[in-house]
Coordinates of C-alpha atoms and ligand atoms in Angstrom, one line a residue:
Chain E
M1 CA 37.0 -31.6 -56.1
S2 CA 37.2 -35.3 -55.0
D3 CA 36.9 -36.5 -51.4
L4 CA 40.6 -36.9 -51.3
T5 CA 41.4 -33.3 -52.0
Y6 CA 43.4 -31.7 -49.3
L7 CA 44.6 -28.4 -50.8
S8 CA 42.4 -26.9 -53.5
L9 CA 42.8 -23.8 -55.6
K10 CA 39.6 -22.9 -57.4
D11 CA 39.6 -20.3 -60.2
V12 CA 42.4 -18.5 -58.4
T13 CA 43.4 -15.2 -60.1
L14 CA 46.4 -13.3 -58.9
A15 CA 47.4 -9.9 -60.0
Y16 CA 50.0 -7.3 -59.3
G17 CA 48.1 -4.1 -59.6
K18 CA 46.4 -4.3 -63.0
S19 CA 48.7 -7.0 -64.5
V20 CA 47.4 -10.5 -64.1
A21 CA 50.1 -13.0 -63.1
V22 CA 48.0 -16.1 -62.7
D23 CA 44.7 -16.5 -64.5
R24 CA 41.9 -18.7 -63.1
L25 CA 44.1 -21.5 -61.8
N26 CA 42.5 -24.8 -60.7
L27 CA 44.5 -27.3 -58.8
D28 CA 43.5 -30.1 -56.4
I29 CA 46.2 -31.8 -54.3
T30 CA 45.8 -34.9 -52.3
R31 CA 47.2 -35.4 -48.8
G32 CA 50.8 -36.6 -48.8
E33 CA 51.3 -35.9 -52.4
L34 CA 54.5 -34.4 -53.8
I35 CA 53.6 -31.9 -56.5
A36 CA 56.0 -30.1 -58.9
L37 CA 55.1 -26.7 -60.4
L38 CA 57.1 -26.7 -63.6
G39 CA 57.5 -23.8 -66.0
P40 CA 59.8 -21.2 -67.4
S41 CA 60.8 -18.1 -65.4
G42 CA 58.0 -15.6 -65.1
C43 CA 55.1 -18.1 -65.6
G44 CA 53.7 -17.4 -62.1
K45 CA 55.1 -20.2 -60.0
T46 CA 56.3 -18.0 -57.1
T47 CA 53.1 -16.0 -57.3
T48 CA 51.0 -19.2 -56.9
M49 CA 53.2 -20.2 -53.9
R50 CA 52.7 -16.8 -52.3
A51 CA 48.9 -17.1 -52.7
I52 CA 48.9 -20.5 -51.0
T53 CA 51.0 -19.1 -48.1
G54 CA 48.8 -16.1 -47.7
L55 CA 51.5 -13.5 -48.5
M56 CA 49.3 -12.5 -51.4
R57 CA 45.5 -12.2 -51.6
P58 CA 43.8 -13.6 -54.7
A59 CA 41.9 -11.1 -56.8
A60 CA 39.4 -13.8 -57.4
G61 CA 38.8 -17.5 -56.6
R62 CA 39.0 -19.7 -53.5
I63 CA 41.7 -21.6 -51.7
T64 CA 40.7 -24.4 -49.3
L65 CA 43.0 -26.5 -47.1
D66 CA 42.0 -29.5 -45.0
G67 CA 38.3 -28.7 -45.4
A68 CA 38.6 -25.0 -44.4
D69 CA 38.4 -22.0 -46.7
I70 CA 41.7 -20.2 -46.2
T71 CA 41.3 -17.6 -49.0
Y72 CA 41.3 -14.7 -46.6
L73 CA 43.1 -16.3 -43.6
P74 CA 46.3 -14.3 -42.7
A75 CA 49.6 -15.9 -43.5
N76 CA 50.6 -16.4 -39.9
K77 CA 47.5 -18.5 -39.2
R78 CA 47.6 -20.9 -42.1
Q79 CA 50.0 -23.6 -41.1
V80 CA 51.5 -23.6 -44.5
G81 CA 55.3 -23.7 -44.7
L82 CA 57.5 -22.0 -47.3
V83 CA 61.1 -22.6 -48.0
F84 CA 62.2 -19.4 -49.9
Q85 CA 64.3 -19.6 -53.0
S86 CA 66.8 -17.4 -51.1
Y87 CA 66.3 -19.4 -47.9
A88 CA 65.5 -16.2 -46.0
L89 CA 67.3 -17.3 -42.8
F90 CA 67.5 -14.8 -40.0
P91 CA 71.1 -13.5 -40.1
H92 CA 71.2 -12.5 -36.4
L93 CA 70.1 -15.9 -35.1
N94 CA 72.1 -19.1 -35.0
V95 CA 70.9 -22.3 -36.6
F96 CA 69.2 -23.6 -33.5
E97 CA 67.3 -20.3 -33.0
N98 CA 66.4 -20.1 -36.7
V99 CA 64.7 -23.4 -36.4
A100 CA 63.2 -22.5 -33.0
F101 CA 61.8 -19.2 -34.2
G102 CA 58.3 -20.4 -35.1
L103 CA 58.1 -22.8 -32.2
R104 CA 58.9 -20.0 -29.7
L105 CA 56.0 -18.0 -31.2
K106 CA 53.8 -21.1 -30.5
K107 CA 55.0 -20.6 -26.9
L108 CA 56.9 -23.8 -26.9
G109 CA 59.9 -23.7 -24.5
G110 CA 62.3 -25.7 -22.4
K111 CA 62.8 -29.3 -23.0
A112 CA 59.9 -29.6 -25.5
L113 CA 61.4 -26.9 -27.7
E114 CA 64.8 -28.5 -27.6
T115 CA 63.6 -31.9 -28.5
K116 CA 61.6 -30.5 -31.4
V117 CA 64.4 -28.4 -32.8
D118 CA 67.0 -31.2 -32.3
G119 CA 64.6 -33.5 -34.1
G120 CA 64.3 -31.1 -37.0
L121 CA 68.1 -30.6 -37.3
D122 CA 68.5 -34.4 -37.1
L123 CA 66.2 -34.9 -40.0
V124 CA 68.3 -32.7 -42.2
G125 CA 71.6 -33.9 -40.7
L126 CA 72.7 -30.6 -39.2
S127 CA 72.8 -31.3 -35.5
H128 CA 76.5 -30.6 -35.3
L129 CA 76.1 -27.0 -36.7
A130 CA 73.4 -25.8 -34.3
D131 CA 75.6 -22.9 -33.0
R132 CA 76.6 -21.5 -36.4
K133 CA 75.2 -18.3 -37.8
P134 CA 73.7 -18.6 -41.3
A135 CA 76.6 -16.6 -42.8
E136 CA 78.9 -19.4 -41.7
L137 CA 77.1 -22.1 -43.7
S138 CA 77.3 -23.3 -47.3
G139 CA 74.4 -22.8 -49.6
G140 CA 73.4 -26.5 -49.2
Q141 CA 73.5 -26.2 -45.4
Q142 CA 71.4 -23.0 -45.4
Q143 CA 68.9 -24.8 -47.5
R144 CA 68.7 -27.6 -45.0
V145 CA 68.2 -25.1 -42.1
A146 CA 65.4 -23.4 -44.0
L147 CA 63.8 -26.9 -44.6
A148 CA 64.1 -27.8 -40.9
R149 CA 62.7 -24.4 -39.8
S150 CA 59.6 -25.1 -41.9
L151 CA 59.3 -28.8 -41.0
V152 CA 59.3 -28.4 -37.2
M153 CA 56.2 -26.4 -37.5
D154 CA 54.4 -29.5 -38.8
P155 CA 52.8 -27.6 -41.6
K156 CA 49.8 -28.9 -43.4
V157 CA 51.5 -28.2 -46.7
L158 CA 55.2 -27.4 -47.3
L159 CA 56.0 -25.3 -50.2
L160 CA 59.5 -25.1 -51.7
D161 CA 60.4 -22.3 -54.2
E162 CA 63.1 -23.6 -56.5
P163 CA 64.7 -25.5 -53.7
L164 CA 67.6 -26.8 -55.8
S165 CA 68.3 -24.0 -58.2
N166 CA 70.9 -22.2 -56.1
L167 CA 73.0 -25.3 -55.5
D168 CA 75.8 -26.6 -57.7
A169 CA 75.2 -29.7 -59.8
R170 CA 76.5 -32.3 -57.4
L171 CA 74.7 -30.9 -54.4
R172 CA 71.5 -30.6 -56.4
L173 CA 71.4 -34.4 -56.9
E174 CA 72.2 -34.9 -53.3
M175 CA 69.4 -32.5 -52.1
R176 CA 67.0 -34.2 -54.5
T177 CA 67.4 -37.5 -52.7
E178 CA 67.3 -35.7 -49.5
L179 CA 64.0 -34.0 -50.2
Q180 CA 62.5 -37.3 -51.3
R181 CA 63.7 -38.9 -48.1
V182 CA 62.4 -36.1 -45.9
Q183 CA 59.0 -36.2 -47.6
R184 CA 58.8 -39.9 -47.2
E185 CA 59.7 -39.8 -43.5
S186 CA 57.5 -36.8 -42.6
G187 CA 54.7 -37.7 -44.9
V188 CA 54.1 -33.9 -45.4
T189 CA 52.2 -32.7 -48.5
M190 CA 54.7 -30.9 -50.6
V191 CA 54.6 -28.6 -53.5
F192 CA 57.9 -27.6 -55.0
V193 CA 58.7 -25.2 -57.8
T194 CA 61.2 -25.8 -60.5
H195 CA 62.1 -24.8 -64.0
D196 CA 64.1 -28.0 -64.5
Q197 CA 62.0 -30.7 -66.1
S198 CA 64.4 -33.5 -65.0
E199 CA 63.9 -32.4 -61.4
A200 CA 60.2 -32.5 -61.7
L201 CA 60.2 -35.9 -63.5
A202 CA 62.5 -37.4 -60.9
L203 CA 60.7 -36.2 -57.7
A204 CA 57.1 -35.5 -58.2
D205 CA 54.0 -37.7 -58.0
R206 CA 52.3 -35.2 -60.3
I207 CA 53.5 -32.3 -62.3
V208 CA 51.8 -29.1 -63.0
V209 CA 53.2 -27.5 -66.1
M210 CA 52.6 -23.8 -66.2
K211 CA 53.0 -21.1 -68.8
D212 CA 52.1 -17.4 -68.7
G213 CA 50.0 -17.8 -65.6
Y214 CA 47.8 -20.8 -66.5
I215 CA 48.2 -24.6 -66.4
E216 CA 49.2 -26.2 -69.6
Q217 CA 49.1 -29.7 -68.4
L218 CA 48.7 -31.6 -65.1
G219 CA 49.6 -35.2 -64.9
T220 CA 52.0 -37.9 -63.7
P221 CA 55.6 -37.6 -64.8
E222 CA 54.9 -40.4 -67.4
D223 CA 51.9 -38.4 -68.7
V224 CA 54.0 -35.3 -69.1
Y225 CA 57.1 -37.0 -70.5
D226 CA 55.4 -39.4 -72.9
R227 CA 52.0 -37.8 -73.6
P228 CA 52.4 -34.0 -73.6
S229 CA 49.0 -32.5 -74.5
T230 CA 50.0 -29.1 -75.8
R231 CA 52.6 -27.7 -78.1
F232 CA 54.3 -25.9 -75.2
V233 CA 54.7 -29.0 -73.1
A234 CA 55.8 -31.1 -76.0
D235 CA 58.5 -28.6 -76.8
F236 CA 59.5 -28.3 -73.1
V237 CA 60.0 -32.1 -72.7
G238 CA 61.9 -32.6 -75.9
F239 CA 59.5 -33.3 -78.7
E240 CA 61.4 -31.5 -81.4
N241 CA 59.3 -32.4 -84.4
I242 CA 55.9 -30.7 -84.0
F243 CA 53.3 -30.3 -86.8
P244 CA 49.8 -28.9 -86.7
M245 CA 47.0 -31.0 -88.1
E246 CA 44.3 -29.9 -90.5
N247 CA 41.6 -32.1 -92.0
G248 CA 43.3 -35.2 -90.6
K249 CA 46.6 -34.3 -92.4
L250 CA 49.9 -32.8 -91.2
K251 CA 50.1 -29.1 -92.2
T252 CA 53.7 -28.3 -93.4
A253 CA 55.5 -25.6 -95.2
D254 CA 54.7 -27.5 -98.4
G255 CA 51.0 -27.9 -97.9
E256 CA 49.0 -30.7 -96.3
V257 CA 50.7 -34.1 -96.1
P258 CA 48.6 -37.3 -95.5
L259 CA 49.6 -39.3 -92.4
S260 CA 51.3 -42.6 -92.8
P261 CA 48.9 -45.4 -91.8
G262 CA 48.5 -46.0 -88.1
T263 CA 46.1 -45.3 -85.3
P264 CA 43.4 -43.0 -86.5
V265 CA 43.6 -39.5 -85.1
D266 CA 40.4 -37.9 -83.9
G267 CA 39.2 -34.4 -84.5
T268 CA 40.2 -32.9 -81.1
V269 CA 43.8 -33.4 -82.0
K270 CA 45.3 -30.2 -83.3
G271 CA 48.8 -31.4 -83.8
L272 CA 51.2 -34.2 -83.6
A273 CA 54.7 -34.3 -82.1
W274 CA 57.6 -36.8 -82.3
R275 CA 60.7 -37.1 -80.3
P276 CA 63.9 -37.3 -82.4
S277 CA 64.2 -40.9 -81.3
K278 CA 60.8 -41.8 -82.6
V279 CA 61.5 -40.8 -86.2
A280 CA 62.2 -44.0 -88.0
L281 CA 65.1 -43.7 -90.4
G282 CA 65.7 -45.9 -93.5
T283 CA 62.2 -46.7 -94.5
G284 CA 59.0 -44.8 -94.9
P285 CA 57.0 -42.6 -97.2
F286 CA 59.0 -39.4 -96.5
S287 CA 62.5 -38.5 -97.5
G288 CA 65.0 -35.9 -96.5
I289 CA 68.6 -34.7 -97.1
V290 CA 71.0 -34.9 -94.2
K291 CA 72.0 -31.4 -93.3
G292 CA 73.8 -32.0 -90.0
S293 CA 75.0 -34.9 -88.0
S294 CA 76.4 -35.0 -84.5
F295 CA 77.4 -37.6 -82.0
A296 CA 75.6 -37.5 -78.7
G297 CA 77.1 -40.5 -76.8
H298 CA 74.2 -42.9 -76.7
A299 CA 73.0 -41.9 -80.2
R300 CA 73.8 -40.0 -83.3
E301 CA 71.6 -37.0 -84.1
Y302 CA 70.6 -35.9 -87.6
L303 CA 69.1 -32.8 -89.0
L304 CA 67.1 -33.5 -92.1
D305 CA 65.8 -31.1 -94.7
S306 CA 62.5 -32.5 -95.9
A307 CA 59.3 -31.5 -97.6
L308 CA 57.8 -31.4 -94.1
G309 CA 60.4 -28.9 -93.1
P310 CA 63.4 -29.5 -90.9
I311 CA 63.3 -32.8 -89.0
K312 CA 65.4 -33.9 -86.0
A313 CA 66.1 -37.6 -85.9
E314 CA 68.2 -39.8 -83.7
Q315 CA 69.7 -43.3 -84.2
P316 CA 71.1 -45.5 -81.5
V317 CA 74.8 -45.7 -81.8
P318 CA 75.9 -49.1 -83.1
H319 CA 74.6 -48.1 -86.5
D320 CA 76.1 -47.1 -89.9
A321 CA 76.2 -43.4 -90.0
Y322 CA 74.6 -41.4 -92.8
D323 CA 76.7 -38.7 -94.4
I324 CA 75.9 -35.1 -94.9
G325 CA 74.1 -34.8 -98.3
D326 CA 72.7 -38.3 -98.3
R327 CA 69.0 -38.6 -99.1
I328 CA 67.3 -40.9 -96.6
A329 CA 63.8 -42.2 -96.2
F330 CA 62.0 -41.7 -92.9
D331 CA 58.7 -42.3 -91.3
L332 CA 56.6 -40.4 -88.7
A333 CA 54.3 -43.1 -87.3
P334 CA 51.2 -41.7 -85.6
D335 CA 51.5 -44.5 -83.1
H336 CA 54.6 -42.9 -81.8
A337 CA 53.3 -39.3 -81.8
A338 CA 52.1 -37.2 -78.9
R339 CA 48.6 -35.9 -79.6
L340 CA 48.4 -32.2 -79.0
T341 CA 45.1 -30.6 -78.2
R342 CA 46.4 -27.1 -78.2
M343 CA 48.9 -25.6 -80.6
E344 CA 49.3 -21.9 -79.4
Chain X
M1 CA 110.6 11.1 -59.2
T2 CA 109.2 14.6 -59.1
G3 CA 105.7 13.1 -59.1
R4 CA 106.6 11.2 -56.0
L5 CA 108.1 14.2 -54.3
L6 CA 105.0 16.2 -55.2
S7 CA 102.7 13.6 -53.7
Y8 CA 104.7 13.6 -50.5
V9 CA 104.6 17.3 -50.3
T10 CA 100.8 17.3 -50.8
L11 CA 100.3 14.6 -48.2
T12 CA 102.4 16.5 -45.7
L13 CA 100.4 19.7 -46.3
V14 CA 97.1 17.9 -46.0
L15 CA 98.2 16.4 -42.7
A16 CA 99.5 19.7 -41.5
F17 CA 96.2 21.4 -42.3
L18 CA 94.2 18.7 -40.6
L19 CA 96.3 18.1 -37.5
G20 CA 98.0 21.5 -37.2
P21 CA 95.1 23.4 -35.6
F22 CA 94.4 20.5 -33.2
L23 CA 98.1 20.4 -32.1
I24 CA 98.1 24.1 -31.6
I25 CA 95.0 24.0 -29.5
V26 CA 96.3 21.2 -27.3
A27 CA 99.6 23.1 -26.8
A28 CA 97.7 26.3 -26.0
A29 CA 95.5 24.4 -23.5
L30 CA 98.6 23.3 -21.6
S31 CA 99.8 26.9 -21.2
A32 CA 100.8 28.2 -17.8
G33 CA 100.2 31.8 -19.0
E34 CA 97.1 34.0 -18.5
T35 CA 96.1 34.6 -22.2
L36 CA 95.4 32.4 -25.1
A37 CA 98.7 32.2 -27.0
F38 CA 100.9 30.0 -29.1
P39 CA 103.5 28.9 -28.4
P40 CA 102.4 28.4 -24.8
Q41 CA 104.0 30.3 -22.0
G42 CA 105.2 27.4 -19.9
L43 CA 103.3 24.1 -19.2
S44 CA 100.6 23.4 -16.7
L45 CA 97.2 21.6 -16.4
K46 CA 95.6 24.5 -14.5
W47 CA 93.4 25.7 -17.4
V48 CA 92.2 22.1 -17.9
F49 CA 91.0 22.1 -14.3
K50 CA 89.6 25.6 -14.6
V51 CA 87.2 24.4 -17.3
F52 CA 85.3 22.4 -14.8
E53 CA 84.8 25.3 -12.5
I54 CA 83.2 27.7 -15.0
E55 CA 79.5 27.6 -14.3
S56 CA 78.3 28.7 -17.7
F57 CA 80.3 25.9 -19.3
R58 CA 78.7 23.4 -17.0
N59 CA 75.2 24.6 -17.9
S60 CA 75.9 24.8 -21.6
F61 CA 77.5 21.4 -21.6
A62 CA 74.4 19.9 -20.0
L63 CA 72.2 21.6 -22.6
S64 CA 74.4 20.4 -25.4
M65 CA 74.4 16.9 -24.0
F66 CA 70.6 16.9 -23.6
L67 CA 70.2 18.1 -27.2
A68 CA 72.6 15.6 -28.6
V69 CA 71.1 12.7 -26.8
F70 CA 67.4 13.5 -27.1
G71 CA 67.6 15.2 -30.4
T72 CA 69.2 12.1 -31.8
L73 CA 66.7 9.8 -30.2
A74 CA 63.8 11.9 -31.6
A75 CA 65.5 11.9 -35.0
L76 CA 65.8 8.1 -34.9
I77 CA 62.2 7.7 -33.8
L78 CA 61.1 9.6 -36.8
G79 CA 63.9 8.4 -39.1
V80 CA 63.8 4.7 -38.7
P81 CA 60.2 4.4 -39.9
V82 CA 60.9 6.8 -42.8
A83 CA 63.9 4.7 -43.8
Y84 CA 61.9 1.5 -43.4
A85 CA 59.0 2.7 -45.4
A86 CA 61.2 4.1 -48.2
S87 CA 63.1 0.8 -48.5
R88 CA 60.2 -1.6 -48.3
Y89 CA 57.4 0.1 -50.2
K90 CA 57.4 1.9 -53.5
L91 CA 56.1 5.1 -52.0
P92 CA 54.3 7.4 -54.4
F93 CA 56.3 10.4 -53.3
G94 CA 59.4 8.5 -52.3
E95 CA 61.8 10.9 -54.1
T96 CA 60.1 14.0 -52.7
L97 CA 60.2 12.5 -49.2
R98 CA 63.9 11.9 -49.5
T99 CA 64.5 15.5 -50.7
I100 CA 62.4 16.9 -47.8
V101 CA 64.2 14.7 -45.3
S102 CA 67.7 15.8 -46.6
A103 CA 66.8 19.5 -46.9
P104 CA 68.3 20.4 -43.5
I105 CA 71.8 19.3 -44.6
I106 CA 71.5 21.1 -48.0
V107 CA 70.2 24.4 -46.7
P108 CA 73.0 26.4 -45.0
G109 CA 72.7 26.2 -41.2
I110 CA 72.6 30.0 -40.9
I111 CA 69.5 30.1 -43.0
V112 CA 67.8 27.3 -41.0
G113 CA 68.7 29.2 -37.7
L114 CA 67.4 32.5 -39.0
A115 CA 64.2 31.0 -40.3
L116 CA 63.5 29.2 -37.1
L117 CA 64.1 32.4 -35.1
R118 CA 62.1 34.6 -37.4
Y119 CA 59.1 32.3 -38.0
L120 CA 59.0 30.0 -35.0
V121 CA 60.5 31.6 -31.9
I122 CA 59.5 35.3 -32.5
P123 CA 55.9 35.0 -33.8
L124 CA 54.8 31.9 -31.9
D125 CA 56.7 32.6 -28.7
V126 CA 58.2 29.1 -28.7
G127 CA 60.9 28.8 -26.0
I128 CA 64.5 28.8 -27.1
G129 CA 65.1 25.4 -25.5
L130 CA 62.2 23.8 -27.5
A131 CA 63.3 25.6 -30.7
L132 CA 66.8 24.2 -30.2
F133 CA 65.4 20.7 -29.7
I134 CA 63.4 21.0 -32.9
A135 CA 66.3 22.4 -34.9
H136 CA 68.7 19.7 -33.7
T137 CA 66.2 16.9 -34.4
A138 CA 65.6 18.2 -37.9
L139 CA 69.4 18.5 -38.5
I140 CA 70.1 15.0 -37.4
L141 CA 67.1 13.4 -39.2
P142 CA 68.8 13.3 -42.6
Y143 CA 71.8 11.4 -41.2
A144 CA 69.6 9.1 -39.3
V145 CA 67.5 8.3 -42.4
R146 CA 70.6 7.9 -44.6
V147 CA 72.6 5.6 -42.2
V148 CA 69.6 3.4 -41.3
S149 CA 68.6 3.2 -45.0
A150 CA 72.1 1.9 -45.8
S151 CA 71.8 -0.9 -43.3
L152 CA 68.2 -1.8 -44.4
E153 CA 69.5 -2.0 -48.0
N154 CA 71.7 -4.9 -47.0
L155 CA 68.8 -6.7 -45.3
R156 CA 66.6 -8.9 -47.6
S157 CA 63.0 -8.2 -47.1
D158 CA 62.0 -11.8 -47.4
I159 CA 63.1 -12.6 -43.9
E160 CA 60.0 -10.6 -42.7
E161 CA 57.8 -12.7 -44.8
A162 CA 59.5 -15.8 -43.4
A163 CA 58.8 -14.6 -39.9
V164 CA 55.1 -14.0 -40.8
I165 CA 54.7 -17.5 -42.3
L166 CA 56.3 -18.9 -39.1
G167 CA 53.5 -17.3 -37.1
S168 CA 54.6 -13.7 -36.4
S169 CA 52.5 -10.6 -37.0
R170 CA 53.8 -8.0 -39.4
A171 CA 54.7 -5.6 -36.5
G172 CA 56.2 -8.5 -34.6
A173 CA 58.4 -9.4 -37.6
F174 CA 59.7 -5.8 -37.6
F175 CA 60.8 -6.0 -34.0
R176 CA 61.9 -9.7 -34.1
V177 CA 63.9 -9.8 -37.3
V178 CA 64.4 -6.3 -38.8
L179 CA 65.4 -4.3 -35.7
P180 CA 68.0 -6.8 -34.5
N181 CA 69.6 -6.8 -37.9
I182 CA 69.9 -3.1 -38.3
R183 CA 71.0 -2.5 -34.7
N184 CA 74.5 -1.6 -35.6
G185 CA 73.2 0.9 -38.2
I186 CA 71.0 2.5 -35.6
L187 CA 73.9 2.8 -33.2
A188 CA 76.1 4.3 -35.9
A189 CA 73.3 6.8 -36.7
F190 CA 73.1 7.6 -33.1
I191 CA 76.9 8.4 -32.8
L192 CA 76.9 10.4 -36.0
G193 CA 73.8 12.3 -34.9
F194 CA 75.3 12.9 -31.4
V195 CA 78.5 14.3 -32.8
T196 CA 76.7 16.4 -35.4
S197 CA 74.4 17.9 -32.8
F198 CA 77.2 18.5 -30.3
N199 CA 79.4 20.3 -32.8
Q200 CA 76.5 22.3 -34.3
V201 CA 77.3 26.1 -34.5
P202 CA 75.4 28.1 -37.2
V203 CA 71.8 27.1 -36.2
S204 CA 72.4 27.3 -32.5
L205 CA 74.0 30.7 -32.9
F206 CA 70.6 32.1 -33.7
L207 CA 68.8 30.1 -31.1
S208 CA 70.4 31.4 -27.9
G209 CA 69.0 33.4 -25.1
P210 CA 69.8 34.5 -21.6
G211 CA 71.4 31.4 -19.9
V212 CA 70.3 29.1 -22.8
R213 CA 73.3 28.5 -25.0
T214 CA 74.8 25.3 -26.4
L215 CA 78.4 24.6 -25.5
P216 CA 80.1 25.8 -28.8
I217 CA 78.1 29.1 -28.7
D218 CA 79.0 29.5 -25.0
M219 CA 82.6 29.1 -25.9
I220 CA 82.4 31.9 -28.5
W221 CA 80.7 34.1 -25.9
Y222 CA 83.3 33.3 -23.3
M223 CA 86.1 34.2 -25.6
E224 CA 84.6 37.5 -26.5
I225 CA 84.8 38.5 -22.8
T226 CA 87.7 36.5 -21.3
Y227 CA 90.7 35.7 -23.4
D228 CA 92.3 33.0 -21.3
P229 CA 93.4 29.5 -22.3
S230 CA 90.4 27.7 -20.7
V231 CA 88.6 27.8 -24.1
A232 CA 91.5 26.0 -25.7
A233 CA 91.5 23.5 -22.8
L234 CA 87.8 22.9 -23.3
A235 CA 88.2 22.5 -27.1
A236 CA 91.0 20.0 -26.6
L237 CA 88.9 18.0 -24.1
L238 CA 86.0 18.0 -26.6
A239 CA 88.3 16.9 -29.4
F240 CA 89.6 14.0 -27.3
L241 CA 86.0 13.0 -26.4
S242 CA 85.1 13.0 -30.1
I243 CA 88.1 10.9 -31.0
A244 CA 87.4 8.4 -28.3
I245 CA 83.8 8.1 -29.4
V246 CA 84.7 7.5 -33.0
F247 CA 87.5 5.2 -32.1
L248 CA 85.2 3.0 -30.0
A249 CA 82.5 3.1 -32.6
E250 CA 85.0 2.0 -35.3
R251 CA 86.3 -0.7 -33.0
F252 CA 82.9 -2.2 -32.1
L253 CA 80.7 -1.3 -35.0
G254 CA 83.0 -0.8 -38.0
F255 CA 81.6 2.7 -38.0
S256 CA 83.2 3.7 -41.3
R257 CA 81.0 1.3 -43.2
Y258 CA 78.0 3.4 -42.4
V259 CA 79.1 6.9 -43.1
Ligands
LIG1 N1 56.2 -7.8 -57.1 C1 55.8 -7.9 -58.4 N2 55.2 -6.8 -59.0 C2 54.8 -6.8 -60.3 N3 54.8 -7.9 -61.0 C3 55.4 -9.0 -60.5 C4 55.9 -9.1 -59.2 N4 56.4 -10.3 -59.0 C5 56.2 -11.0 -60.1 N5 55.6 -10.2 -61.0 C6 55.2 -10.7 -62.4 O1 54.3 -11.8 -62.3 C7 54.6 -12.8 -63.2 C8 54.9 -14.1 -62.5 O2 56.1 -14.0 -61.7 P1 56.6 -15.1 -60.8 O3 55.4 -15.7 -60.1 O4 57.7 -14.6 -59.9 O5 57.2 -16.2 -61.8 P2 58.1 -17.4 -61.6 O6 58.2 -17.7 -60.1 O7 57.4 -18.5 -62.3 O8 59.4 -17.2 -62.3 C9 55.8 -12.3 -64.0 O9 55.4 -11.7 -65.2 C10 56.4 -11.2 -63.2 O10 57.0 -10.2 -63.9
LIG2 MG1 60.1 -17.7 -59.0

């Protein structure tokens, strides 16, 4: 834990009865950071959020926030905000009262309350809908109310569970920018959950990639996108050619294949992965027969059958197309590979 | 063509069976004659006014009102927590609990009444009034649980968690966000319970003593002694009261959604 750590999860284990949903999770977050929890459905993202809010008690481990141990602090004392995936607005209260709910519990009233709620509604651009009931709002508007309701509490950390997944594609992009703006303006430390890698890459300062209840990789969007460190992450961000390494050689269906010359690969590397766009076509020590070819706008994609197994390759578009059945040479340069330290 | 005719005939018969007795009662109530008869002998409102002068009707009406109001309240006080617990927690004996709670509607009223008389009133010397109160509460409980459960089903449980995260206690969340959202369900349960209790015959039949009778039982007693149209007049008044309650409930609550 560094001096800058604001929210910290230390060996946090979370279980539903006997089944462990999150296993010894470690995560340090700096003040003002925007963190994305990225991973497929069921990997423990919501569960982790619930533990940070206090809705769920860890089976083991510690959670600290702003220098205080909050592991056993009840949810209503934590000053952690959560925007639910389903928004969880109060159906019987109008927009104003929804946003005012937590403030009233803080015994805020009169002018002070009004100013605060108006400020919150302003921030999300909903001042004109203060009298509406949640049922009279669109999904995007409900989302904004939920956001304002959490923000006016000045939480130390604001958690958002799949904030964009219930919105249609156009609104999703709009809300993305909106979230970024709100985070910039309020400076609040934010953790949001998503199963969409493009969302995580576009928004987050750092990404936590999760799988089956543990962290696969933690890093900047560039780290995750360009330098995935495990097979799972590589696959998740589009490295479609993945090979295990053995004795410094690629292990393929046809036995071990020596690497083409390039940067030496050290012993901790258990596998190499290439994006289709990093497979050099036309020259190289390997060859394959074109089995499939499809146009993808910016590029043409090929499926090759080679001694290494099936290879996915891509060529930028102003380029002579290969035909199905052609035998073409290709190269997998170690320089362009992601080095994977875990292959399971 | 014949199919159509058949459905008209069926519909007419159903309506006749449903509305016929009611119309006959209303007609008999407006009779000017001295005995309960249909068609009525002349028209007058005198039996309608007579109803209010019969002392035993006044007493039994008060008892029935008391049972309907307080029996239903007691059933709700027991039933709302049961419905809430059943909907929010995976109770280990959830199914058993539901069965026990619904038992009073499944077991014939005559048996419930006899059982209460034989095993509560006689051996324990429990007063008839208290026995009636217990019986009515138990009979209304299944309706209360069922109707309140239905409205809890439509309410997402995460709003309570949202309230807690915003600073409320667990109990506070129940009162601040659950109760206001199931208010209509509770009102609907109240009306249903009230009407059920007020019209209850078989159980109350066993639980009656000197001067302690619910209104329907009192009407049976009255008819056995005095065969005048005042019973018909009272029945008609009660029918109109029920119709008015259900009409208002439908108008303001959308009652039929709950039952
Ligand atoms: N209430 C619950 N009871 C039992 N198991 C649960 C419960 N909620 C989630 N789980 C399990 O915990 C794991 C993680 O779930 P969750 O945190 O909801 O995943 P995510 O939000 O990443 O989709 C899953 O295997 C899920 O089945
Ligand atoms: Mg989830």
